[in-house]
Coordinates of C-alpha atoms and ligand atoms in Angstrom, one line a residue:
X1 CA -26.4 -10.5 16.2
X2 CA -25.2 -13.1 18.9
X3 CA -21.7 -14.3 19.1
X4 CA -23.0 -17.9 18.3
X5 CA -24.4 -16.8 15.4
X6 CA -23.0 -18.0 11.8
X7 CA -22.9 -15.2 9.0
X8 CA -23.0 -16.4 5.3
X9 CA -20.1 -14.9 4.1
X10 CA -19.0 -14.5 0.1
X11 CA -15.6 -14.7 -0.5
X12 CA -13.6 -14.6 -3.6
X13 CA -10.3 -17.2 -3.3
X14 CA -7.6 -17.5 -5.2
X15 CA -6.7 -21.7 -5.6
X16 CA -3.2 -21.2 -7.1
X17 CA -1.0 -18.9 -9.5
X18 CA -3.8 -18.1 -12.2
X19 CA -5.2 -15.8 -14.4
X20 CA -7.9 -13.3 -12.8
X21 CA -10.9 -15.2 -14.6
X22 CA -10.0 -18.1 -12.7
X23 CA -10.6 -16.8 -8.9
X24 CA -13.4 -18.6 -7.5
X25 CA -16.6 -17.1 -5.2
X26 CA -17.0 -19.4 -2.7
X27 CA -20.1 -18.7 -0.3
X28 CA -19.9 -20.4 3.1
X29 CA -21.0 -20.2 6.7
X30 CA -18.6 -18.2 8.7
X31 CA -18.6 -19.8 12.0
X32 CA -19.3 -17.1 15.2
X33 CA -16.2 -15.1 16.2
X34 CA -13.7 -16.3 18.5
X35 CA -12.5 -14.7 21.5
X36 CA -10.7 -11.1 21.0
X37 CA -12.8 -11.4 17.3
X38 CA -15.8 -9.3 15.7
X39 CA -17.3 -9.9 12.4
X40 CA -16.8 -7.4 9.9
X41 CA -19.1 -7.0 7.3
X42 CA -16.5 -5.5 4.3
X43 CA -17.7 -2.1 2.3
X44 CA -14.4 -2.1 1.1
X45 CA -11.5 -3.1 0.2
X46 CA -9.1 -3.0 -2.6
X47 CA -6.1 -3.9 -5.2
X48 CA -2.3 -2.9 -4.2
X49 CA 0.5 -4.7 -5.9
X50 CA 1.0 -7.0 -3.1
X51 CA -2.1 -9.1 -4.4
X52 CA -1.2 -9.0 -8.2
X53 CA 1.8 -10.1 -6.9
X54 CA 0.1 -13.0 -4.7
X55 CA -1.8 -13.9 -8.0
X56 CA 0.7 -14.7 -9.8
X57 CA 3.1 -16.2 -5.9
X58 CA 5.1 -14.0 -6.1
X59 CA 4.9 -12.2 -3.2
X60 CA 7.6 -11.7 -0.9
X61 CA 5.3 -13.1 2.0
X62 CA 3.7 -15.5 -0.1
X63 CA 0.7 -17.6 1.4
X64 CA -0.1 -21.1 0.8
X65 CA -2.4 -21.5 -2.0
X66 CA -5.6 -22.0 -1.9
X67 CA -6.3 -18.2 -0.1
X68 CA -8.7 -15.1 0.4
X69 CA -7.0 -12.2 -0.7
X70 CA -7.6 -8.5 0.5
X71 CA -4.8 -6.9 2.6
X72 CA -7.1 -4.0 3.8
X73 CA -10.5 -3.6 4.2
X74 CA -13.2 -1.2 5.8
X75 CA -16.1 -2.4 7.2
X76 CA -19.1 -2.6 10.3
X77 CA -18.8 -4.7 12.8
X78 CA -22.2 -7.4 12.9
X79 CA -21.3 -9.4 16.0
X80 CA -18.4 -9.3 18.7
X81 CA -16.8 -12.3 20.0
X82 CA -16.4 -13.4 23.9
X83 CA -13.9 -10.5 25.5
X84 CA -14.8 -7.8 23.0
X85 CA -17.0 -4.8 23.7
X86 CA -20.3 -5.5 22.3
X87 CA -20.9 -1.7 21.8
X88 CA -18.7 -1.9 18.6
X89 CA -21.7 -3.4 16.7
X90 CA -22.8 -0.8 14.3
X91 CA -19.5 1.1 14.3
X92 CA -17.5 1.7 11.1
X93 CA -13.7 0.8 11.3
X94 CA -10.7 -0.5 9.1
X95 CA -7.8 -3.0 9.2
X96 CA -4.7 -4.1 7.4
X97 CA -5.3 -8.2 7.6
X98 CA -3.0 -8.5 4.5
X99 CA -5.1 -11.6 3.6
X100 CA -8.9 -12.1 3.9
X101 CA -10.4 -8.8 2.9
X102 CA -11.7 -10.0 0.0
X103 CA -15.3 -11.3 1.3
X104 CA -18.5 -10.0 2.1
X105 CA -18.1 -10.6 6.0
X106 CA -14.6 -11.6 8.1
X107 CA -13.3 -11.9 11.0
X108 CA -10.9 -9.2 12.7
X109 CA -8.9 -9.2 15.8
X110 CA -10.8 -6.4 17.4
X111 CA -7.4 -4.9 18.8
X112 CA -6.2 -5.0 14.9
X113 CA -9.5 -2.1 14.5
X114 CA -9.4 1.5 13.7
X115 CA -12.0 3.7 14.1
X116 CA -12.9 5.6 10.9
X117 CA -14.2 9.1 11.3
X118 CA -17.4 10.0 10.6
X119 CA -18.5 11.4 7.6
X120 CA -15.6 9.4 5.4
X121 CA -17.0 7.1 3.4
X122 CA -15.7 3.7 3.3
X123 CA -14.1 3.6 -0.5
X124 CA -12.3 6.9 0.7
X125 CA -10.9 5.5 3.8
X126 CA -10.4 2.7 1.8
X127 CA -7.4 4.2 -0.4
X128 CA -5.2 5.4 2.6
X129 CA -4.9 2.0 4.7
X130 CA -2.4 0.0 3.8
X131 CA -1.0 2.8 1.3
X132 CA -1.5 5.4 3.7
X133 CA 0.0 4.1 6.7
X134 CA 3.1 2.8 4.3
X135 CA 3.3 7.1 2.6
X136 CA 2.9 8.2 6.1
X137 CA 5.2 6.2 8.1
X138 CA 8.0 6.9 5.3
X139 CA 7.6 10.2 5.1
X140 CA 7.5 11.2 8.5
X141 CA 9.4 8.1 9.7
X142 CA 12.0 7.2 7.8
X143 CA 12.8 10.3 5.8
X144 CA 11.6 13.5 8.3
X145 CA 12.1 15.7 6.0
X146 CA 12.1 19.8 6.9
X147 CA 9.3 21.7 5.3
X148 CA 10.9 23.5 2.2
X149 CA 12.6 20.1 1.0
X150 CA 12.2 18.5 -2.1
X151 CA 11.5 15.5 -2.4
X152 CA 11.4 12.7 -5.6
X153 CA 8.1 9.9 -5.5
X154 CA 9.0 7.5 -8.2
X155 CA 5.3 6.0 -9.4
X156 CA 3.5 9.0 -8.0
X157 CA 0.1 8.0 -10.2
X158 CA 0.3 4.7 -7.9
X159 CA -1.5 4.0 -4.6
X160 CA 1.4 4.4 -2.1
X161 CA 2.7 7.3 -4.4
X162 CA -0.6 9.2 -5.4
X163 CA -0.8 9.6 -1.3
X164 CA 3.0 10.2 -0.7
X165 CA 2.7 13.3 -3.0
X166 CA -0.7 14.7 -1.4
X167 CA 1.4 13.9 1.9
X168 CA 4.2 15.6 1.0
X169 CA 2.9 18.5 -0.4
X170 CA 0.8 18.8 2.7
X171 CA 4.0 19.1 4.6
X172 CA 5.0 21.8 3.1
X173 CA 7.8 19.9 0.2
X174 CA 8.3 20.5 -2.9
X175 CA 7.9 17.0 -5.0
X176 CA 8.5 15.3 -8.1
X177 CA 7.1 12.7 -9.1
X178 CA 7.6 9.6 -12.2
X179 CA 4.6 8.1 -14.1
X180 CA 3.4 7.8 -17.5
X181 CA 2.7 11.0 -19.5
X182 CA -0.6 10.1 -19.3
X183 CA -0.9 10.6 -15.6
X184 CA 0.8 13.7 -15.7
X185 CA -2.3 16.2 -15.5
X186 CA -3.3 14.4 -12.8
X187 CA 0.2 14.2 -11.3
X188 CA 0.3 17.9 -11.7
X189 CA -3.2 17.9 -10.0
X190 CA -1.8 16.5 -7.0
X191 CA 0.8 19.2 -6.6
X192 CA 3.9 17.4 -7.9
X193 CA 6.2 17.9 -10.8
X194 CA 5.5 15.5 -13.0
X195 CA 8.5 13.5 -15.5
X196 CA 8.2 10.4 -17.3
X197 CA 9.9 7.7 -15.7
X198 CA 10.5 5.7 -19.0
X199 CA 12.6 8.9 -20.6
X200 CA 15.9 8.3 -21.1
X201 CA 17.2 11.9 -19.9
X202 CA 14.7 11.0 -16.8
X203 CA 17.9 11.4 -14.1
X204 CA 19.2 14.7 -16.2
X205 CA 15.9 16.2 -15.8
X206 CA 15.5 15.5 -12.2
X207 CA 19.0 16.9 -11.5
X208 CA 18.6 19.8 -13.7
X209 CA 15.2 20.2 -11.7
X210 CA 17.4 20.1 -8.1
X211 CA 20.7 21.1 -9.4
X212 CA 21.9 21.1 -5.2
X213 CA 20.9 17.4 -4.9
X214 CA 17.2 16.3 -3.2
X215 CA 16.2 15.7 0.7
X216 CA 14.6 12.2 -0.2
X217 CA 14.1 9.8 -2.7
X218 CA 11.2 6.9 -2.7
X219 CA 11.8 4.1 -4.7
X220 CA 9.7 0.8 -4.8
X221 CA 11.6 0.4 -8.4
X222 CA 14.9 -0.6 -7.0
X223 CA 17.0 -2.6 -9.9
X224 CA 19.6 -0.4 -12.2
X225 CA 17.8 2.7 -11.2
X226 CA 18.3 2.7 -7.2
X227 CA 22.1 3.8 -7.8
X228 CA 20.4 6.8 -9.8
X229 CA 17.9 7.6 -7.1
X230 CA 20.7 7.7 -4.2
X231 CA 23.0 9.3 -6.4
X232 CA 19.9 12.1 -6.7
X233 CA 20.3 13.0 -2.8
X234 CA 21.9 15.9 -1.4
X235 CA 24.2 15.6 2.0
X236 CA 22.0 14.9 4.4
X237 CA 19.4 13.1 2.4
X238 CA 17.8 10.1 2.4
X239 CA 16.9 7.1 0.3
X240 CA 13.8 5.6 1.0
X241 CA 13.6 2.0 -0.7
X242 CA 10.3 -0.1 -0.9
X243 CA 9.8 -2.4 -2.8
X244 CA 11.6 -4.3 -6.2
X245 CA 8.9 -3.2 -9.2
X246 CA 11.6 -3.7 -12.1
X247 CA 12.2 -7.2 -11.0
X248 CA 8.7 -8.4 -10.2
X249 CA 8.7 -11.2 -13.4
X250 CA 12.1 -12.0 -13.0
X251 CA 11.3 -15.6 -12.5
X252 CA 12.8 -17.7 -9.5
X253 CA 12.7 -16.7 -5.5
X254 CA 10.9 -13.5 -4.7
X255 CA 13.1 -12.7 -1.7
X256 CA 16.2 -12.6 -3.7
X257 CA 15.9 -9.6 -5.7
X258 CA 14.9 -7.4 -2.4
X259 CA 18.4 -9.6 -0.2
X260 CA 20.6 -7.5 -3.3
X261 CA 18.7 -4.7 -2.3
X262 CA 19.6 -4.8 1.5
X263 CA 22.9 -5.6 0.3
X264 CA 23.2 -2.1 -1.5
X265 CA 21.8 -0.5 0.8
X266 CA 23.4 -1.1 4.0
X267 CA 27.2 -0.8 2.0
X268 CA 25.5 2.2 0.8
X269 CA 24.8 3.6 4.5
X270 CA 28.2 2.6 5.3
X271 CA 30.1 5.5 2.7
X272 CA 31.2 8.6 5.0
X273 CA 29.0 11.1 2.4
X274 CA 26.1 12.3 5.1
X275 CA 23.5 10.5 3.3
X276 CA 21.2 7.5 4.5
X277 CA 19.7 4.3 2.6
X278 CA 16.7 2.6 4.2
X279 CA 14.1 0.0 3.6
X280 CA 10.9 0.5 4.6
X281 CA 8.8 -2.4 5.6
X282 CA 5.6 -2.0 6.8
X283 CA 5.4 -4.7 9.0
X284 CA 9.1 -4.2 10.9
X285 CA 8.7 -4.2 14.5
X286 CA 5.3 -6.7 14.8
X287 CA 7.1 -9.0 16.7
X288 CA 6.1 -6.3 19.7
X289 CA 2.5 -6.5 18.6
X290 CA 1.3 -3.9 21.3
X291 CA 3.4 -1.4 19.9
X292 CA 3.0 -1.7 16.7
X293 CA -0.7 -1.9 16.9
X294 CA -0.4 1.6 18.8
X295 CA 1.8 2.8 15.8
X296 CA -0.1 1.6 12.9
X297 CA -3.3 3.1 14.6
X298 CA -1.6 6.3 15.1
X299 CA -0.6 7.0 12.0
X300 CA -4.0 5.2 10.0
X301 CA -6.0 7.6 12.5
X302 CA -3.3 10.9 11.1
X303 CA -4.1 10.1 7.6
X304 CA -7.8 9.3 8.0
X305 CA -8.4 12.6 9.5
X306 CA -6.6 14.2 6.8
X307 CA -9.1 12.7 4.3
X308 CA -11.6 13.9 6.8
X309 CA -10.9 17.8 6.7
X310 CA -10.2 17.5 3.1
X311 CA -6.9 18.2 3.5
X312 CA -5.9 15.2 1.3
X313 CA -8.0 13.7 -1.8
X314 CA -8.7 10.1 -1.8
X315 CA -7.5 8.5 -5.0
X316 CA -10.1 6.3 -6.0
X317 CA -9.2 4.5 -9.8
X318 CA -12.9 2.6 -9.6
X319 CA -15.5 0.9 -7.6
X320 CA -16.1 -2.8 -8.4
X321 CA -18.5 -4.9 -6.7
X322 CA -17.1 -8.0 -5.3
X323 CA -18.7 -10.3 -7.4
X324 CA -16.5 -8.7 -10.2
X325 CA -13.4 -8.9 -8.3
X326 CA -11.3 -10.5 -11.3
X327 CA -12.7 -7.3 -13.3
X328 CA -10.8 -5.3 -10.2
X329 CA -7.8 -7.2 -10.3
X330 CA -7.6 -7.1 -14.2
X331 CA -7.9 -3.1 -14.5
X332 CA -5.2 -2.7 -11.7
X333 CA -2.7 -5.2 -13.8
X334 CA -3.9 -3.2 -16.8
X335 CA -1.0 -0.8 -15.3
X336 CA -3.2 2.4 -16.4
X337 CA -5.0 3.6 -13.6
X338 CA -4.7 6.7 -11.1
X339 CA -4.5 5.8 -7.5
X340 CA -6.6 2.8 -5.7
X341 CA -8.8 0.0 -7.6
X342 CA -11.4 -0.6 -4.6
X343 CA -13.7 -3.3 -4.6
X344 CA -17.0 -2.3 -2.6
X345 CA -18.9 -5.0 -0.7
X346 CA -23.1 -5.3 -0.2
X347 CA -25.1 -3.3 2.7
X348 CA -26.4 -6.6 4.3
Ligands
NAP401 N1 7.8 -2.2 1.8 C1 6.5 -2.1 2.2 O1 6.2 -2.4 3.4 C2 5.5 -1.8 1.2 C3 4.1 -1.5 1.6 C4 3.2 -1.1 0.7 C5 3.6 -1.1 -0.7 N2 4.8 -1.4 -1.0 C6 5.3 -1.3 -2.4 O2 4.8 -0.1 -3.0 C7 4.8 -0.2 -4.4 C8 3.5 0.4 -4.9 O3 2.4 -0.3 -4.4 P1 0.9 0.2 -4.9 O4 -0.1 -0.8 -4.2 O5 0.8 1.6 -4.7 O6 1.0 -0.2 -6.4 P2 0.2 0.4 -7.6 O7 -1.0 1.2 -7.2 O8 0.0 -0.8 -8.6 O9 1.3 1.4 -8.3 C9 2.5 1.0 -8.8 C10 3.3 2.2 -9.3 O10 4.6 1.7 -9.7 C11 4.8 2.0 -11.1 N3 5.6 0.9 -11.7 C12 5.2 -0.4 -11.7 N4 6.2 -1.1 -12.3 C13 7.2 -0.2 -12.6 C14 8.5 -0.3 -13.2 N5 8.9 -1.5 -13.6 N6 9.2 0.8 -13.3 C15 8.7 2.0 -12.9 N7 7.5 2.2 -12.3 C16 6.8 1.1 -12.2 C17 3.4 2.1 -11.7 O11 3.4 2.9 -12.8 P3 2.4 2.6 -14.1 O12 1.0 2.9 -13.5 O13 2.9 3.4 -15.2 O14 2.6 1.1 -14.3 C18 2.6 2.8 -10.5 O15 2.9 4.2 -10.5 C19 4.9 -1.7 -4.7 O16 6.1 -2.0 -5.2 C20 4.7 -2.4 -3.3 O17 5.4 -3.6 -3.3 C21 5.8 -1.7 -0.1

């Protein structure tokens, strides 16, 4: 295909804070890509929590209503823009866009691609973009922890946390990890202890499971709970902080939940006891856009190989076509599912 070629393009938008029967499909003609651009055609993409929580805006980050949603997405490229390499036609790849991915075709700022190897398929590669990138880049980023550690994932069923455990275990840790008992097989499955995060004696059982205090700690739960998860550490360890999950229908301004968390955190960092408090965010640093590119590539391409020599297990919770995108988006609110809801796009 031509740069100057349109693409008919389905896309599923979301026209302000409703419920997931009420996202539109909206078919329109995608003019050709602009310079530095290729088209993607999307055979997948996917439901974190950053789009139930851009349903319902709250997101941190919100964008302006009416939106495509779709923060990651794999896909082949159908036509290259002026500047860009038209040998990339054909070729599978994915991005993190954090909006758009939720269409048949797109466009991508090629330098914003990342080659995915052969022989994954696109729902598999699917499950360790966004969430991959976030597990990897905490684990061997912000927490570098020695092989032999242990380490605590709180919501290890989830997407970020089913691939933190496999991750971690991979590295050689011991883990634990919170869910609902019935994740816990599968929890178990993925090499970590399982514990229910809604028992009561939840913190007596993790301590009585690392008596000498852990290496790290990853929270996206923050609230009451955080002081439990640093008090968890050992000297030298380190709390990795992510997100706000216990506060996410406190109603009002999204940011301030996580400011009280920075708050916390950095007094936190400040006690002499050898331990550190962070917060990861995936998207610190993009203000130096070529290095972060070069980062986020890096560590996508680490993770991507690892689900290519099998070394990791892509958590896939379903496959739902994009015309039932409100069915994907319902099932990953239902809060019972096992790693990624992925929505899978067409072959044309
Ligand atoms: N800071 C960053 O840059 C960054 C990047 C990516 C993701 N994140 C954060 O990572 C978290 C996970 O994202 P995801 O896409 O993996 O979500 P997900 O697949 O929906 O998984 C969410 C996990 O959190 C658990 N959970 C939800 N609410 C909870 C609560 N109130 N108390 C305890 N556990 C709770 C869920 O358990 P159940 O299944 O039992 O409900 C599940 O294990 C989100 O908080 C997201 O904001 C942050």
């Amino acid at each position: 295909m031509t740069a100057s070629t349109t693409t008919r393009a389905t896309e599923i938008v979301l026209p302000g804070p409703v419920e997931p029967d009420e996202l539109q499909v909206r078919a329109r003609d995608l003019p050709p890509p602009g310079q530095g651009q290729v088209v993607l055609r999307m055979e997948a993409t996917g439901v974190s929590f950053a789009e139930q929580q851009m349903r319902l805006g709250k997101y941190y980050d919100q964008p302006p209503f009416p939106f495509v949603p779709g923060y990651d997405v794999v896909g082949t490229v159908v036509a290259t823009g002026p500047g860009v390499d038209s040998a990339l036609t054909g070729r599978r790849f994915a991005a993190v866009v954090k909006t758009g991915g939720w269409a048949s075709h797109l466009h991508v700022d090629a330098a914003d691609l990342v080659a995915v190897p052969a022989g994954v398929e696109p729902a598999a590669a699917e499950t360790v973009l966004v969430n991959g990138v976030t597990a990897w880049q905490m684990l061997h980023r912000s927490a570098s922890v020695a092989t032999g550690g242990t380490v605590v994932v709180l919501g290890a069923n989830g997407g970020v946390g089913s691939t933190l455990v496999q991750l971690a275990r991979h590295a050689g840790l011991r883990v634990i990890g919170t869910a609902s008992p019935r994740h816990h097989d599968a929890v178990r499955a993925l090499g970590a202890t399982p514990l229910d995060y809604r028992d009561p004696a939840l913190y007596e059982k993790l301590r009585g499971l690392a008596p000498d205090g852990v290496d790290a700690v990853f929270d996206h739960v923050g609230g009451d709970g955080l002081k439990q998860s640093w008090r968890l550490l050992r000297r030298g360890g380190t709390l990795v902080n992510y997100g706000s999950a216990s506060t996410k229908d406190e109603k009002g301004n999204a940011l301030l939940p996580l400011l009280a968390l920075f708050g916390r955190l950095w007094a936190w960092n400040h006690l002499p006891n050898g331990k550190s408090a962070t917060f990861y965010n995936f998207w610190a640093g993009k203000r130096r856009i070529d290095a972060f590119r070069a980062r986020l590539a890096g560590d996508m391409t680490q993770v991507l190989r690892l689900i290519a020599n099998g070394a990791i297990e892509p958590q896939i919770a379903a496959r739902i076509p994009l015309e039932r995108t409100a069915d994907a988006l319902r099932l990953a609110e239902s809060r019972t599912v096992l790693g990624k809801v992925v929505i899978v796009g067409g072959t044309t």
